[in-house]
Amino acid sequence: MSKTVNVNQRRYRWPDVPVVVVCVDGCEFDYLTAAVAAGVAPFIGSMLEDGSRFIADSVVPTFTNPNNLSIVTGVPPAVHGICGNYFFDPASAEEVMMNDPKYLRADTLLAAFADAGAKVAVVTAKDKLRKLLGHKLKGICYSSEKSDQVSMAENGIDDVLGMVGLPVPSVYSAGLSEFVFASGVKLMQRHRPDLMYLSTTDYVQHKAAPGTPDANAFYQMMDGYLRQLDEMGAVIALTADHGMNAKHGKDGAPNVIYLQDVLDQWFVAGATRVVLPITDPYVVHHGALGSYATIHLPADLDVQELIARLSALAGVEVVLDRAAAAARFELPPDRIGDIVIVSQRDTVLGTAAARHDLSGLDVPLRSHGGLSEQQVPLILNRRVEGVASARRLRNFDAFDLALNHAVALLAKSAA
Ligand SMILES: [Zn+2]
């Protein structure tokens, strides 16, 4: 019997060739098919044609941190605890970033494989994810953003810039993600990790719709690096943390429900607290506007009555109380407030209009967070077997598919 590793009640087979899981931030399936149709992403085209292609469900809220942590733990936020980029911590009565590993309630399969003797490497675009992804990991883990500040002690590697041969990219650029892929190829050449996790940023996807020149250029860039990983014999599983949709009207102005303003009109100002878990230190490209919010209420407020009232607002898709939201979206009930509200595909939720700086939105708003961004690609450069056709695949099944189900090598068209 071959060696296996158990993590969070799931069993993974030991890889006999390197396994690379790629999380392409904000990757609607249409980005892939449009780039392939335009002829700029032939390798991705071969994955879609000769490998495996699924549409998987990501985690709601369709934000970066909850989904990246689900992918590397193999379980939903109810188990790993990371249910936003940002939340109201009842313990400290403060709104805080959810970047600290102290909020993580489950082990990652990356750390578990490393403990079992595997060589593991992780590269993420933004540094905000690095500590969570690298929690307890004995291996290589760094971000593009802070690639000039790595050390053996902290990151398991030094001189990343010398290895990659690219300068430190701007945090608001396609280059931040290119650095991730370029790192992946160099790491594969030099270290040949058994497991590698690459996670990009959605700067391009927030600005450019599928099939547009900027989007196609991004996928063309990605295609070249993926091909190199494939040529080195890696099994590649590509998925996304969430999709991306236009959130504006015909005039280009964003469709926003400013929830805190609405609630402050209905109740005493400040009685309720709207929290936007999309919030992170880098909000220029989306103004902290997404399609998901949580609301904390005073004890004397009638939750069901408020749910009915919020549900009647134009642009609202679903409003759930804490228990219903925790059950439906598999979220940790102690971290989601009293109400979870999701807006429709073309609408975003804000706090108070005065608290959002939209001056950085130089193109009409595209964003995510809701049910409308839940479907994401899950594709491999190999065929898979033993995946039941009725199975609801999640993006956090990427490692399961790559390690436990991937089979035959692709025929090499370029061989
Ligand atoms: Zn985003």
Tab-separated table of C-alpha atoms and ligand atoms in Angstrom:
chain	number	residue	atom	x	y	z
A	1	MET	CA	0.000	0.000	0.000
A	2	SER	CA	1.320	3.417	-0.901
A	3	LYS	CA	2.021	6.030	1.693
A	4	THR	CA	-0.757	8.453	2.628
A	5	VAL	CA	-1.134	11.559	4.769
A	6	ASN	CA	-4.293	12.301	6.733
A	7	VAL	CA	-5.274	15.919	7.305
A	8	ASN	CA	-8.588	17.258	8.605
A	9	GLN	CA	-10.308	13.873	8.157
A	10	ARG	CA	-9.198	13.565	4.552
A	11	ARG	CA	-6.611	11.178	3.154
A	12	TYR	CA	-4.091	12.122	0.483
A	13	ARG	CA	-1.783	9.862	-1.471
A	14	TRP	CA	1.918	10.615	-1.439
A	15	PRO	CA	2.852	12.266	-4.771
A	16	ASP	CA	5.145	10.274	-7.055
A	17	VAL	CA	5.644	13.311	-9.281
A	18	PRO	CA	5.541	16.972	-8.199
A	19	VAL	CA	2.027	18.287	-7.642
A	20	VAL	CA	1.353	21.973	-8.237
A	21	VAL	CA	-1.940	23.532	-7.180
A	22	VAL	CA	-2.521	27.005	-8.589
A	23	CYS	CA	-5.131	29.374	-7.192
A	24	VAL	CA	-5.774	32.056	-9.795
A	25	ASP	CA	-7.430	34.867	-7.888
A	26	GLY	CA	-10.722	35.992	-9.418
A	27	CYS	CA	-10.598	33.500	-12.301
A	28	GLU	CA	-14.016	33.205	-13.882
A	29	PHE	CA	-14.049	30.250	-16.274
A	30	ASP	CA	-14.655	32.716	-19.125
A	31	TYR	CA	-11.150	34.148	-18.730
A	32	LEU	CA	-9.715	30.755	-19.650
A	33	THR	CA	-11.985	30.017	-22.563
A	34	ALA	CA	-11.680	33.547	-23.973
A	35	ALA	CA	-7.865	33.427	-23.861
A	36	VAL	CA	-7.873	29.984	-25.496
A	37	ALA	CA	-10.306	31.172	-28.170
A	38	ALA	CA	-8.043	34.159	-28.853
A	39	GLY	CA	-5.183	31.747	-29.468
A	40	VAL	CA	-2.959	33.142	-26.710
A	41	ALA	CA	-3.227	30.273	-24.197
A	42	PRO	CA	-2.583	27.024	-26.076
A	43	PHE	CA	-1.370	25.129	-23.024
A	44	ILE	CA	-4.502	25.994	-21.033
A	45	GLY	CA	-6.391	24.907	-24.135
A	46	SER	CA	-4.668	21.518	-23.967
A	47	MET	CA	-5.578	21.218	-20.272
A	48	LEU	CA	-9.236	21.879	-21.098
A	49	GLU	CA	-9.174	19.489	-24.042
A	50	ASP	CA	-6.951	16.603	-22.970
A	51	GLY	CA	-6.817	16.959	-19.185
A	52	SER	CA	-9.776	17.404	-16.859
A	53	ARG	CA	-12.179	20.308	-16.624
A	54	PHE	CA	-14.751	20.853	-13.910
A	55	ILE	CA	-16.789	23.729	-12.616
A	56	ALA	CA	-16.362	23.749	-8.859
A	57	ASP	CA	-18.021	25.711	-6.078
A	58	SER	CA	-15.826	28.031	-4.088
A	59	VAL	CA	-16.575	29.053	-0.519
A	60	VAL	CA	-19.070	31.846	0.246
A	61	PRO	CA	-18.067	34.565	1.068
A	62	THR	CA	-16.271	34.449	-2.272
A	63	PHE	CA	-13.200	36.227	-0.978
A	64	THR	CA	-9.495	35.469	-1.071
A	65	ASN	CA	-8.560	34.389	2.453
A	66	PRO	CA	-11.435	31.973	3.176
A	67	ASN	CA	-10.943	30.222	-0.139
A	68	ASN	CA	-7.166	30.007	-0.071
A	69	LEU	CA	-7.369	28.523	3.395
A	70	SER	CA	-10.019	26.057	2.284
A	71	ILE	CA	-7.840	24.953	-0.622
A	72	VAL	CA	-4.802	24.300	1.589
A	73	THR	CA	-6.758	22.660	4.410
A	74	GLY	CA	-9.274	20.754	2.268
A	75	VAL	CA	-12.161	21.852	4.453
A	76	PRO	CA	-14.703	24.722	4.664
A	77	PRO	CA	-14.363	27.780	6.929
A	78	ALA	CA	-16.567	26.140	9.576
A	79	VAL	CA	-13.548	23.914	10.222
A	80	HIS	CA	-10.560	26.193	9.500
A	81	GLY	CA	-12.108	29.350	10.932
A	82	ILE	CA	-11.045	31.904	8.293
A	83	CYS	CA	-14.324	33.355	7.019
A	84	GLY	CA	-13.162	36.693	5.606
A	85	ASN	CA	-10.182	38.906	4.957
A	86	TYR	CA	-11.464	41.017	7.827
A	87	PHE	CA	-13.931	40.580	10.679
A	88	PHE	CA	-15.272	41.929	13.950
A	89	ASP	CA	-13.498	40.003	16.669
A	90	PRO	CA	-15.915	39.672	19.581
A	91	ALA	CA	-13.025	38.751	21.885
A	92	SER	CA	-11.310	42.116	21.437
A	93	ALA	CA	-14.424	44.065	20.295
A	94	GLU	CA	-12.390	45.318	17.336
A	95	GLU	CA	-12.555	45.052	13.571
A	96	VAL	CA	-9.328	43.344	12.536
A	97	MET	CA	-7.646	41.698	9.583
A	98	MET	CA	-7.957	37.924	9.615
A	99	ASN	CA	-4.339	37.424	8.546
A	100	ASP	CA	-2.928	36.104	11.778
A	101	PRO	CA	-2.494	32.337	12.162
A	102	LYS	CA	-4.004	32.629	15.656
A	103	TYR	CA	-7.386	32.649	13.875
A	104	LEU	CA	-6.633	29.408	12.042
A	105	ARG	CA	-8.378	26.387	13.566
A	106	ALA	CA	-7.087	23.603	11.310
A	107	ASP	CA	-3.753	22.371	10.022
A	108	THR	CA	-2.844	22.810	6.381
A	109	LEU	CA	-2.081	19.791	4.258
A	110	LEU	CA	1.078	21.642	3.173
A	111	ALA	CA	2.427	21.566	6.736
A	112	ALA	CA	1.262	17.984	7.226
A	113	PHE	CA	3.059	16.754	4.098
A	114	ALA	CA	6.197	18.648	5.103
A	115	ASP	CA	6.065	17.021	8.551
A	116	ALA	CA	5.808	13.661	6.808
A	117	GLY	CA	8.991	14.424	4.866
A	118	ALA	CA	7.771	16.065	1.665
A	119	LYS	CA	9.492	19.050	0.086
A	120	VAL	CA	6.889	21.839	0.061
A	121	ALA	CA	6.973	25.305	-1.488
A	122	VAL	CA	4.389	28.086	-1.317
A	123	VAL	CA	4.408	31.385	-3.192
A	124	THR	CA	1.665	33.968	-2.779
A	125	ALA	CA	1.293	37.342	-4.450
A	126	LYS	CA	0.347	39.426	-1.429
A	127	ASP	CA	2.092	39.075	1.878
A	128	LYS	CA	-1.272	39.130	3.723
A	129	LEU	CA	-1.738	35.438	2.994
A	130	ARG	CA	1.774	34.247	3.654
A	131	LYS	CA	1.576	33.662	7.385
A	132	LEU	CA	-1.698	31.756	7.097
A	133	LEU	CA	-0.560	29.577	4.195
A	134	GLY	CA	2.811	28.985	5.811
A	135	HIS	CA	1.488	28.223	9.282
A	136	LYS	CA	3.699	25.546	10.909
A	137	LEU	CA	5.176	24.803	7.488
A	138	LYS	CA	8.702	23.437	7.364
A	139	GLY	CA	9.475	24.495	3.831
A	140	ILE	CA	9.684	27.426	1.464
A	141	CYS	CA	7.037	30.140	1.794
A	142	TYR	CA	7.217	33.723	0.570
A	143	SER	CA	5.242	36.451	-1.163
A	144	SER	CA	6.005	38.399	-4.353
A	145	GLU	CA	5.233	41.560	-2.453
A	146	LYS	CA	8.023	41.027	0.096
A	147	SER	CA	10.307	38.961	-2.118
A	148	ASP	CA	13.212	41.297	-1.328
A	149	GLN	CA	12.901	40.615	2.401
A	150	VAL	CA	13.195	36.827	2.584
A	151	SER	CA	15.464	34.885	4.889
A	152	MET	CA	16.265	31.244	5.483
A	153	ALA	CA	14.889	31.501	9.009
A	154	GLU	CA	11.571	33.123	8.086
A	155	ASN	CA	10.937	31.874	4.536
A	156	GLY	CA	13.054	28.736	4.127
A	157	ILE	CA	14.916	30.388	1.244
A	158	ASP	CA	17.149	33.365	0.601
A	159	ASP	CA	17.920	35.568	-2.391
A	160	VAL	CA	14.597	35.041	-4.147
A	161	LEU	CA	15.237	38.023	-6.410
A	162	GLY	CA	18.489	36.438	-7.587
A	163	MET	CA	16.724	33.145	-8.250
A	164	VAL	CA	13.732	34.604	-10.095
A	165	GLY	CA	15.621	37.316	-11.955
A	166	LEU	CA	12.783	39.843	-11.765
A	167	PRO	CA	12.548	43.037	-9.687
A	168	VAL	CA	10.095	43.301	-6.780
A	169	PRO	CA	6.757	44.042	-8.494
A	170	SER	CA	4.288	46.745	-7.504
A	171	VAL	CA	1.453	45.462	-5.300
A	172	TYR	CA	-0.988	46.928	-7.847
A	173	SER	CA	0.219	45.205	-10.985
A	174	ALA	CA	-0.067	42.090	-13.117
A	175	GLY	CA	3.626	41.670	-12.330
A	176	LEU	CA	2.803	40.666	-8.767
A	177	SER	CA	1.166	37.501	-10.110
A	178	GLU	CA	3.777	36.931	-12.819
A	179	PHE	CA	6.387	36.838	-10.064
A	180	VAL	CA	4.435	33.960	-8.476
A	181	PHE	CA	4.509	31.896	-11.672
A	182	ALA	CA	8.136	32.734	-12.450
A	183	SER	CA	8.963	31.639	-8.893
A	184	GLY	CA	7.099	28.391	-9.398
A	185	VAL	CA	9.154	27.519	-12.475
A	186	LYS	CA	12.474	28.406	-10.819
A	187	LEU	CA	11.590	26.517	-7.648
A	188	MET	CA	10.668	23.478	-9.714
A	189	GLN	CA	14.003	23.655	-11.562
A	190	ARG	CA	16.108	24.112	-8.436
A	191	HIS	CA	14.286	22.306	-5.645
A	192	ARG	CA	11.721	20.070	-7.360
A	193	PRO	CA	9.242	20.248	-4.476
A	194	ASP	CA	6.838	17.341	-4.002
A	195	LEU	CA	4.018	19.809	-3.371
A	196	MET	CA	3.786	23.398	-4.493
A	197	TYR	CA	1.020	25.939	-3.961
A	198	LEU	CA	0.929	29.104	-6.050
A	199	SER	CA	-1.596	31.849	-5.290
A	200	THR	CA	-1.978	34.990	-7.413
A	201	THR	CA	-3.816	38.288	-6.964
A	202	ASP	CA	-6.889	39.534	-8.819
A	203	TYR	CA	-5.661	43.018	-9.686
A	204	VAL	CA	-6.130	42.310	-13.410
A	205	GLN	CA	-9.486	40.543	-13.003
A	206	HIS	CA	-10.919	43.477	-11.017
A	207	LYS	CA	-10.160	45.747	-13.964
A	208	ALA	CA	-10.441	43.645	-17.093
A	209	ALA	CA	-13.335	41.463	-18.271
A	210	PRO	CA	-12.732	38.072	-19.926
A	211	GLY	CA	-11.487	38.376	-23.481
A	212	THR	CA	-10.223	41.943	-23.178
A	213	PRO	CA	-6.604	42.663	-24.177
A	214	ASP	CA	-5.380	43.074	-20.565
A	215	ALA	CA	-7.075	39.859	-19.447
A	216	ASN	CA	-5.791	37.873	-22.421
A	217	ALA	CA	-2.265	39.185	-21.831
A	218	PHE	CA	-2.448	37.933	-18.237
A	219	TYR	CA	-3.555	34.442	-19.282
A	220	GLN	CA	-0.965	34.363	-22.058
A	221	MET	CA	1.706	35.092	-19.446
A	222	MET	CA	0.312	32.374	-17.182
A	223	ASP	CA	0.098	29.876	-20.040
A	224	GLY	CA	3.842	30.015	-20.691
A	225	TYR	CA	4.766	29.267	-17.087
A	226	LEU	CA	2.199	26.488	-16.742
A	227	ARG	CA	3.603	24.850	-19.856
A	228	GLN	CA	7.092	24.890	-18.323
A	229	LEU	CA	5.797	23.259	-15.141
A	230	ASP	CA	4.047	20.637	-17.242
A	231	GLU	CA	7.220	19.979	-19.222
A	232	MET	CA	9.033	19.301	-15.955
A	233	GLY	CA	6.537	16.528	-15.260
A	234	ALA	CA	4.319	18.194	-12.693
A	235	VAL	CA	0.679	17.360	-12.134
A	236	ILE	CA	-1.061	20.753	-12.253
A	237	ALA	CA	-4.459	21.507	-10.754
A	238	LEU	CA	-5.701	25.028	-11.409
A	239	THR	CA	-8.613	26.559	-9.588
A	240	ALA	CA	-9.717	29.933	-8.228
A	241	ASP	CA	-10.703	31.499	-4.955
A	242	HIS	CA	-13.717	33.159	-6.550
A	243	GLY	CA	-15.142	34.459	-9.814
A	244	MET	CA	-15.584	38.099	-10.792
A	245	ASN	CA	-18.477	40.132	-12.165
A	246	ALA	CA	-19.261	43.664	-13.311
A	247	LYS	CA	-20.941	45.567	-10.476
A	248	HIS	CA	-21.998	48.747	-12.223
A	249	GLY	CA	-24.833	50.253	-14.222
A	250	LYS	CA	-24.849	51.324	-17.855
A	251	ASP	CA	-23.377	54.697	-16.870
A	252	GLY	CA	-20.351	52.944	-15.353
A	253	ALA	CA	-21.186	53.983	-11.782
A	254	PRO	CA	-21.122	51.141	-9.234
A	255	ASN	CA	-24.448	49.749	-7.977
A	256	VAL	CA	-23.965	50.080	-4.233
A	257	ILE	CA	-26.253	49.550	-1.280
A	258	TYR	CA	-24.690	51.516	1.564
A	259	LEU	CA	-25.988	49.281	4.337
A	260	GLN	CA	-24.728	51.255	7.307
A	261	ASP	CA	-26.431	54.377	5.958
A	262	VAL	CA	-29.677	52.400	5.516
A	263	LEU	CA	-29.517	50.922	9.022
A	264	ASP	CA	-28.575	54.247	10.613
A	265	GLN	CA	-31.755	55.679	9.110
A	266	TRP	CA	-33.886	52.810	10.374
A	267	PHE	CA	-32.387	52.677	13.873
A	268	VAL	CA	-30.351	54.887	16.165
A	269	ALA	CA	-27.127	55.742	14.358
A	270	GLY	CA	-24.372	53.389	15.509
A	271	ALA	CA	-26.763	50.803	16.992
A	272	THR	CA	-25.813	48.304	14.298
A	273	ARG	CA	-22.414	47.456	12.871
A	274	VAL	CA	-21.921	46.518	9.228
A	275	VAL	CA	-18.667	44.647	8.557
A	276	LEU	CA	-17.297	44.086	5.052
A	277	PRO	CA	-15.059	40.999	5.037
A	278	ILE	CA	-13.613	42.007	1.622
A	279	THR	CA	-11.661	44.757	3.386
A	280	ASP	CA	-7.912	44.409	3.214
A	281	PRO	CA	-5.002	46.835	3.144
A	282	TYR	CA	-5.186	47.053	-0.640
A	283	VAL	CA	-8.586	48.393	-1.653
A	284	VAL	CA	-7.720	50.875	-4.408
A	285	HIS	CA	-8.952	48.564	-7.186
A	286	HIS	CA	-12.334	47.743	-5.603
A	287	GLY	CA	-12.979	50.443	-3.012
A	288	ALA	CA	-13.730	47.710	-0.411
A	289	LEU	CA	-16.982	46.996	-2.241
A	290	GLY	CA	-18.077	43.373	-2.588
A	291	SER	CA	-21.329	41.427	-2.643
A	292	TYR	CA	-21.239	40.104	0.927
A	293	ALA	CA	-21.558	41.764	4.325
A	294	THR	CA	-22.199	40.793	7.908
A	295	ILE	CA	-24.185	42.791	10.455
A	296	HIS	CA	-23.813	42.836	14.211
A	297	LEU	CA	-26.971	43.829	16.091
A	298	PRO	CA	-27.870	44.918	19.594
A	299	ALA	CA	-29.559	42.175	21.626
A	300	ASP	CA	-32.964	43.848	21.654
A	301	LEU	CA	-33.351	44.062	17.888
A	302	ASP	CA	-35.741	41.635	16.182
A	303	VAL	CA	-33.518	39.702	13.784
A	304	GLN	CA	-36.269	38.107	11.696
A	305	GLU	CA	-38.068	41.405	11.215
A	306	LEU	CA	-34.847	43.052	10.054
A	307	ILE	CA	-34.119	40.152	7.701
A	308	ALA	CA	-37.514	40.665	6.064
A	309	ARG	CA	-36.851	44.370	5.682
A	310	LEU	CA	-33.347	43.914	4.234
A	311	SER	CA	-34.580	41.184	1.876
A	312	ALA	CA	-36.987	43.686	0.335
A	313	LEU	CA	-34.175	46.068	-0.696
A	314	ALA	CA	-33.577	46.175	-4.455
A	315	GLY	CA	-30.361	44.343	-5.370
A	316	VAL	CA	-30.327	42.028	-2.341
A	317	GLU	CA	-30.116	38.310	-3.130
A	318	VAL	CA	-30.282	36.582	0.238
A	319	VAL	CA	-30.334	37.539	3.918
A	320	LEU	CA	-29.753	34.893	6.584
A	321	ASP	CA	-29.486	34.835	10.329
A	322	ARG	CA	-26.334	33.539	11.959
A	323	ALA	CA	-27.423	29.911	12.254
A	324	ALA	CA	-28.824	29.697	8.739
A	325	ALA	CA	-25.753	31.346	7.208
A	326	ALA	CA	-23.374	29.117	9.160
A	327	ALA	CA	-25.277	26.031	7.980
A	328	ARG	CA	-25.713	27.011	4.335
A	329	PHE	CA	-22.222	28.404	3.721
A	330	GLU	CA	-20.335	26.205	6.244
A	331	LEU	CA	-19.073	29.181	8.256
A	332	PRO	CA	-17.895	29.487	11.875
A	333	PRO	CA	-20.982	30.945	13.637
A	334	ASP	CA	-18.946	32.882	16.204
A	335	ARG	CA	-17.274	35.002	13.517
A	336	ILE	CA	-20.096	36.097	11.200
A	337	GLY	CA	-22.254	38.466	13.226
A	338	ASP	CA	-26.026	38.200	13.572
A	339	ILE	CA	-26.929	38.593	9.909
A	340	VAL	CA	-25.222	37.634	6.658
A	341	ILE	CA	-26.379	39.525	3.564
A	342	VAL	CA	-25.490	38.759	-0.054
A	343	SER	CA	-26.250	41.099	-2.946
A	344	GLN	CA	-27.175	40.188	-6.498
A	345	ARG	CA	-24.720	39.672	-9.323
A	346	ASP	CA	-24.519	43.330	-10.419
A	347	THR	CA	-24.691	44.939	-6.958
A	348	VAL	CA	-22.235	45.484	-4.113
A	349	LEU	CA	-22.650	46.281	-0.425
A	350	GLY	CA	-20.942	49.155	1.366
A	351	THR	CA	-20.953	50.539	4.873
A	352	ALA	CA	-21.492	54.305	4.787
A	353	ALA	CA	-20.930	56.181	1.531
A	354	ALA	CA	-18.587	58.544	3.351
A	355	ARG	CA	-16.336	55.646	4.374
A	356	HIS	CA	-15.599	54.414	0.836
A	357	ASP	CA	-12.927	56.103	-1.217
A	358	LEU	CA	-13.826	55.359	-4.824
A	359	SER	CA	-11.318	57.786	-6.302
A	360	GLY	CA	-9.001	54.880	-7.204
A	361	LEU	CA	-11.628	53.224	-9.420
A	362	ASP	CA	-10.278	54.217	-12.807
A	363	VAL	CA	-12.478	51.671	-14.608
A	364	PRO	CA	-16.090	50.594	-13.864
A	365	LEU	CA	-16.232	48.363	-10.789
A	366	ARG	CA	-15.800	44.607	-11.054
A	367	SER	CA	-15.873	42.661	-7.812
A	368	HIS	CA	-16.972	39.515	-5.970
A	369	GLY	CA	-18.076	38.156	-2.616
A	370	GLY	CA	-21.522	36.787	-3.415
A	371	LEU	CA	-23.163	33.624	-4.685
A	372	SER	CA	-22.796	35.000	-8.206
A	373	GLU	CA	-19.028	34.468	-7.961
A	374	GLN	CA	-19.159	30.992	-6.427
A	375	GLN	CA	-18.537	28.947	-9.579
A	376	VAL	CA	-14.887	28.601	-10.505
A	377	PRO	CA	-12.804	26.423	-12.816
A	378	LEU	CA	-11.071	23.326	-11.484
A	379	ILE	CA	-8.885	21.977	-14.277
A	380	LEU	CA	-5.937	19.602	-14.441
A	381	ASN	CA	-3.275	18.709	-16.984
A	382	ARG	CA	-4.130	15.059	-16.357
A	383	ARG	CA	-7.224	12.972	-16.659
A	384	VAL	CA	-8.790	11.882	-13.409
A	385	GLU	CA	-10.467	8.642	-12.439
A	386	GLY	CA	-12.685	7.658	-9.559
A	387	VAL	CA	-14.497	11.003	-9.323
A	388	ALA	CA	-18.217	10.276	-9.108
A	389	SER	CA	-20.165	12.222	-11.721
A	390	ALA	CA	-22.739	13.307	-9.132
A	391	ARG	CA	-20.104	14.660	-6.764
A	392	ARG	CA	-20.308	18.360	-5.962
A	393	LEU	CA	-16.741	19.459	-6.498
A	394	ARG	CA	-15.336	22.315	-4.476
A	395	ASN	CA	-12.250	24.376	-5.213
A	396	PHE	CA	-10.851	22.883	-2.015
A	397	ASP	CA	-10.891	19.453	-3.669
A	398	ALA	CA	-7.957	20.550	-5.839
A	399	PHE	CA	-5.336	18.642	-3.830
A	400	ASP	CA	-7.628	15.612	-3.584
A	401	LEU	CA	-8.018	15.480	-7.363
A	402	ALA	CA	-4.338	16.092	-8.033
A	403	LEU	CA	-3.023	13.632	-5.433
A	404	ASN	CA	-5.714	10.946	-5.344
A	405	HIS	CA	-7.366	10.934	-8.759
A	406	ALA	CA	-5.001	12.254	-11.446
A	407	VAL	CA	-3.871	9.527	-13.822
A	408	ALA	CA	-2.493	9.323	-17.321
A	409	LEU	CA	0.070	11.715	-18.678
A	410	LEU	CA	-1.093	14.094	-21.336
A	411	ALA	CA	0.084	13.322	-24.824
A	412	LYS	CA	2.777	15.877	-25.538
A	413	SER	CA	1.755	17.651	-28.701
A	414	ALA	CA	5.025	19.577	-28.818
A	415	ALA	CA	7.257	16.550	-28.127
B	1	ZN	ZN	-10.614	40.685	-5.176
